[in-house]
């Protein structure tokens, strides 16, 4: 069976299952599942960084099927995010994760001006987090004690497309300039000589000088958190797509080569590439995210590298589809064995962005994708 035939079969399975899931998940901000049903973070944390991914899933499904159920659910998700948009402490570097799959996706498909406004408000806030001395976008908020004011994280590479989009929409170069300045800083301080990446880098907020790196959600300082590596694979590829700057393509290749070289024979991605051999913990989200990035990267290069990146992505997706997906239509999630952080108490559970990126990757292979980045 060819990889495309396989991908179309998986696409059909996703559509069959998700129509039922969407019918019973109308107005939630799902993060994980409880007893097979998506939870609702609306009350727990309406500003949580993953709250746009359900809307993103809905728009991807609507783009592929034109089923009105998905459009209606996506709009509910977008409008509920307005509470976050009007909450200063809840706005951070993850604005892209929240409003690219929701408001910006809606605007791309439907030219909805209210959605465009939401996207631009989120982009302006994101641009306002730029530290001029260090040329980085501040990651998190800290309730005024400034303990993490100098922290930037590799995840932010995936939020930069919100700024690239805003620059095009407004014909204002400032958004793009800020995004590129942050990407340049990430290339210099996050990407190690061997192509692996740090999760967190701390800078002096007044001078911009490098202070140190932090292990973050990886095993420890100096190790390689696989989801962080996946953010770099996809993020630098997206910065090249949005700017055409060759240095981002070269960096995307470096971090991707590291990821591909370290894919286990099983294609089940560990939480950290440096974790002990007897540690079984996996993170299926890292596999799905990196597959998205590798597919896009394969479209930008030629020769053996084109095959290398594409084939690695397909192998990761096949391992997920055949061994790490739940196809039971009475269970809400798709991906299993997702892990948020190595040192957390819980490992290997369902996480909503794993489902989003798995769908996006399958849609890339089957040419059904709404490109939101």
mmCIF file of N, CA, C and O in Angstrom, residues 283-321:
data_model
loop_
_atom_site.group_PDB
_atom_site.id
_atom_site.type_symbol
_atom_site.label_atom_id
_atom_site.label_comp_id
_atom_site.label_asym_id
_atom_site.label_seq_id
_atom_site.Cartn_x
_atom_site.Cartn_y
_atom_site.Cartn_z
ATOM 1 N N UNK A 283 6.258 10.692 23.869
ATOM 2 C CA UNK A 283 5.451 11.876 23.602
ATOM 3 C C UNK A 283 5.017 11.856 22.139
ATOM 4 O O UNK A 283 5.766 12.245 21.246
ATOM 5 N N UNK A 284 3.798 11.397 21.929
ATOM 6 C CA UNK A 284 3.264 11.314 20.567
ATOM 7 C C UNK A 284 3.091 12.694 19.946
ATOM 8 O O UNK A 284 3.090 12.827 18.714
ATOM 9 N N UNK A 285 2.937 13.741 20.776
ATOM 10 C CA UNK A 285 2.796 15.078 20.197
ATOM 11 C C UNK A 285 4.069 15.495 19.477
ATOM 12 O O UNK A 285 4.012 16.161 18.439
ATOM 13 N N UNK A 286 5.217 15.119 20.013
ATOM 14 C CA UNK A 286 6.483 15.467 19.362
ATOM 15 C C UNK A 286 6.583 14.819 17.989
ATOM 16 O O UNK A 286 7.106 15.418 17.036
ATOM 17 N N UNK A 287 6.072 13.598 17.878
ATOM 18 C CA UNK A 287 6.085 12.919 16.582
ATOM 19 C C UNK A 287 5.180 13.624 15.582
ATOM 20 O O UNK A 287 5.548 13.845 14.422
ATOM 21 N N UNK A 288 3.985 14.020 16.013
ATOM 22 C CA UNK A 288 3.022 14.657 15.110
ATOM 23 C C UNK A 288 3.495 16.037 14.674
ATOM 24 O O UNK A 288 3.392 16.399 13.496
ATOM 25 N N UNK A 289 4.019 16.823 15.611
ATOM 26 C CA UNK A 289 4.497 18.174 15.284
ATOM 27 C C UNK A 289 5.674 18.107 14.336
ATOM 28 O O UNK A 289 5.731 18.838 13.331
ATOM 29 N N UNK A 290 6.630 17.242 14.638
ATOM 30 C CA UNK A 290 7.806 17.148 13.773
ATOM 31 C C UNK A 290 7.422 16.646 12.385
ATOM 32 O O UNK A 290 8.000 17.082 11.384
ATOM 33 N N UNK A 291 6.437 15.755 12.306
ATOM 34 C CA UNK A 291 5.994 15.271 10.997
ATOM 35 C C UNK A 291 5.469 16.420 10.155
ATOM 36 O O UNK A 291 5.755 16.510 8.953
ATOM 37 N N UNK A 292 4.706 17.328 10.763
ATOM 38 C CA UNK A 292 4.228 18.507 10.034
ATOM 39 C C UNK A 292 5.398 19.308 9.488
ATOM 40 O O UNK A 292 5.416 19.705 8.313
ATOM 41 N N UNK A 293 6.372 19.580 10.345
ATOM 42 C CA UNK A 293 7.517 20.368 9.918
ATOM 43 C C UNK A 293 8.338 19.681 8.852
ATOM 44 O O UNK A 293 8.799 20.321 7.890
ATOM 45 N N UNK A 294 8.529 18.383 8.995
ATOM 46 C CA UNK A 294 9.343 17.642 8.026
ATOM 47 C C UNK A 294 8.672 17.577 6.657
ATOM 48 O O UNK A 294 9.345 17.639 5.627
ATOM 49 N N UNK A 295 7.348 17.460 6.640
ATOM 50 C CA UNK A 295 6.643 17.466 5.347
ATOM 51 C C UNK A 295 6.842 18.810 4.657
ATOM 52 O O UNK A 295 7.147 18.876 3.459
ATOM 53 N N UNK A 296 6.658 19.905 5.419
ATOM 54 C CA UNK A 296 6.856 21.225 4.820
ATOM 55 C C UNK A 296 8.297 21.416 4.357
ATOM 56 O O UNK A 296 8.549 21.961 3.281
ATOM 57 N N UNK A 297 9.242 20.968 5.169
ATOM 58 C CA UNK A 297 10.653 21.113 4.809
ATOM 59 C C UNK A 297 10.982 20.317 3.557
ATOM 60 O O UNK A 297 11.770 20.763 2.706
ATOM 61 N N UNK A 298 10.373 19.155 3.406
ATOM 62 C CA UNK A 298 10.651 18.325 2.227
ATOM 63 C C UNK A 298 10.225 19.019 0.936
ATOM 64 O O UNK A 298 10.757 18.721 -0.138
ATOM 65 N N UNK A 299 9.287 19.946 1.044
ATOM 66 C CA UNK A 299 8.808 20.680 -0.127
ATOM 67 C C UNK A 299 9.737 21.829 -0.509
ATOM 68 O O UNK A 299 9.574 22.432 -1.577
ATOM 69 N N UNK A 300 10.708 22.114 0.346
ATOM 70 C CA UNK A 300 11.580 23.272 0.139
ATOM 71 C C UNK A 300 12.984 22.893 -0.297
ATOM 72 O O UNK A 300 13.773 23.774 -0.647
ATOM 73 N N UNK A 301 13.302 21.600 -0.260
ATOM 74 C CA UNK A 301 14.648 21.133 -0.585
ATOM 75 C C UNK A 301 14.581 20.131 -1.731
ATOM 76 O O UNK A 301 13.501 19.708 -2.150
ATOM 77 N N UNK A 302 15.746 19.759 -2.218
ATOM 78 C CA UNK A 302 15.809 18.846 -3.357
ATOM 79 C C UNK A 302 16.635 17.614 -3.016
ATOM 80 O O UNK A 302 17.289 17.546 -1.983
ATOM 81 N N UNK A 303 16.608 16.642 -3.930
ATOM 82 C CA UNK A 303 17.478 15.478 -3.863
ATOM 83 C C UNK A 303 17.193 14.561 -2.702
ATOM 84 O O UNK A 303 16.049 14.360 -2.284
ATOM 85 N N UNK A 304 18.269 14.011 -2.121
ATOM 86 C CA UNK A 304 18.125 13.016 -1.068
ATOM 87 C C UNK A 304 17.517 13.608 0.202
ATOM 88 O O UNK A 304 16.832 12.904 0.944
ATOM 89 N N UNK A 305 17.767 14.898 0.449
ATOM 90 C CA UNK A 305 17.184 15.520 1.637
ATOM 91 C C UNK A 305 15.666 15.559 1.534
ATOM 92 O O UNK A 305 14.955 15.376 2.534
ATOM 93 N N UNK A 306 15.161 15.788 0.337
ATOM 94 C CA UNK A 306 13.709 15.808 0.133
ATOM 95 C C UNK A 306 13.108 14.471 0.541
ATOM 96 O O UNK A 306 12.113 14.421 1.271
ATOM 97 N N UNK A 307 13.716 13.395 0.096
ATOM 98 C CA UNK A 307 13.239 12.054 0.435
ATOM 99 C C UNK A 307 13.422 11.762 1.919
ATOM 100 O O UNK A 307 12.548 11.159 2.554
ATOM 101 N N UNK A 308 14.568 12.198 2.460
ATOM 102 C CA UNK A 308 14.867 11.927 3.871
ATOM 103 C C UNK A 308 13.802 12.516 4.785
ATOM 104 O O UNK A 308 13.267 11.819 5.665
ATOM 105 N N UNK A 309 13.477 13.773 4.581
ATOM 106 C CA UNK A 309 12.516 14.434 5.465
ATOM 107 C C UNK A 309 11.104 13.889 5.255
ATOM 108 O O UNK A 309 10.369 13.651 6.215
ATOM 109 N N UNK A 310 10.723 13.691 4.006
ATOM 110 C CA UNK A 310 9.379 13.193 3.716
ATOM 111 C C UNK A 310 9.194 11.777 4.261
ATOM 112 O O UNK A 310 8.193 11.473 4.915
ATOM 113 N N UNK A 311 10.161 10.905 4.005
ATOM 114 C CA UNK A 311 10.040 9.523 4.456
ATOM 115 C C UNK A 311 10.022 9.425 5.978
ATOM 116 O O UNK A 311 9.290 8.592 6.543
ATOM 117 N N UNK A 312 10.809 10.272 6.652
ATOM 118 C CA UNK A 312 10.803 10.266 8.115
ATOM 119 C C UNK A 312 9.431 10.675 8.636
ATOM 120 O O UNK A 312 8.906 10.072 9.585
ATOM 121 N N UNK A 313 8.841 11.686 8.023
ATOM 122 C CA UNK A 313 7.508 12.138 8.446
ATOM 123 C C UNK A 313 6.482 11.031 8.269
ATOM 124 O O UNK A 313 5.651 10.788 9.161
ATOM 125 N N UNK A 314 6.506 10.367 7.142
ATOM 126 C CA UNK A 314 5.534 9.301 6.871
ATOM 127 C C UNK A 314 5.693 8.159 7.876
ATOM 128 O O UNK A 314 4.702 7.633 8.403
ATOM 129 N N UNK A 315 6.925 7.785 8.180
ATOM 130 C CA UNK A 315 7.152 6.712 9.145
ATOM 131 C C UNK A 315 6.621 7.084 10.529
ATOM 132 O O UNK A 315 6.026 6.250 11.227
ATOM 133 N N UNK A 316 6.839 8.337 10.924
ATOM 134 C CA UNK A 316 6.317 8.781 12.217
ATOM 135 C C UNK A 316 4.795 8.715 12.236
ATOM 136 O O UNK A 316 4.189 8.251 13.213
ATOM 137 N N UNK A 317 4.175 9.178 11.175
ATOM 138 C CA UNK A 317 2.708 9.189 11.115
ATOM 139 C C UNK A 317 2.133 7.782 11.049
ATOM 140 O O UNK A 317 1.093 7.498 11.660
ATOM 141 N N UNK A 318 2.805 6.894 10.332
ATOM 142 C CA UNK A 318 2.312 5.520 10.270
ATOM 143 C C UNK A 318 2.414 4.838 11.625
ATOM 144 O O UNK A 318 1.509 4.085 12.016
ATOM 145 N N UNK A 319 3.491 5.115 12.360
ATOM 146 C CA UNK A 319 3.620 4.546 13.707
ATOM 147 C C UNK A 319 2.504 5.065 14.610
ATOM 148 O O UNK A 319 1.913 4.312 15.396
ATOM 149 N N UNK A 320 2.190 6.354 14.484
ATOM 150 C CA UNK A 320 1.100 6.918 15.276
ATOM 151 C C UNK A 320 -0.247 6.328 14.861
ATOM 152 O O UNK A 320 -1.042 5.898 15.701
ATOM 153 N N UNK A 321 -0.516 6.336 13.560
ATOM 154 C CA UNK A 321 -1.812 5.885 13.070
ATOM 155 C C UNK A 321 -2.106 4.438 13.358
ATOM 156 O O UNK A 321 -3.260 4.056 13.605
#
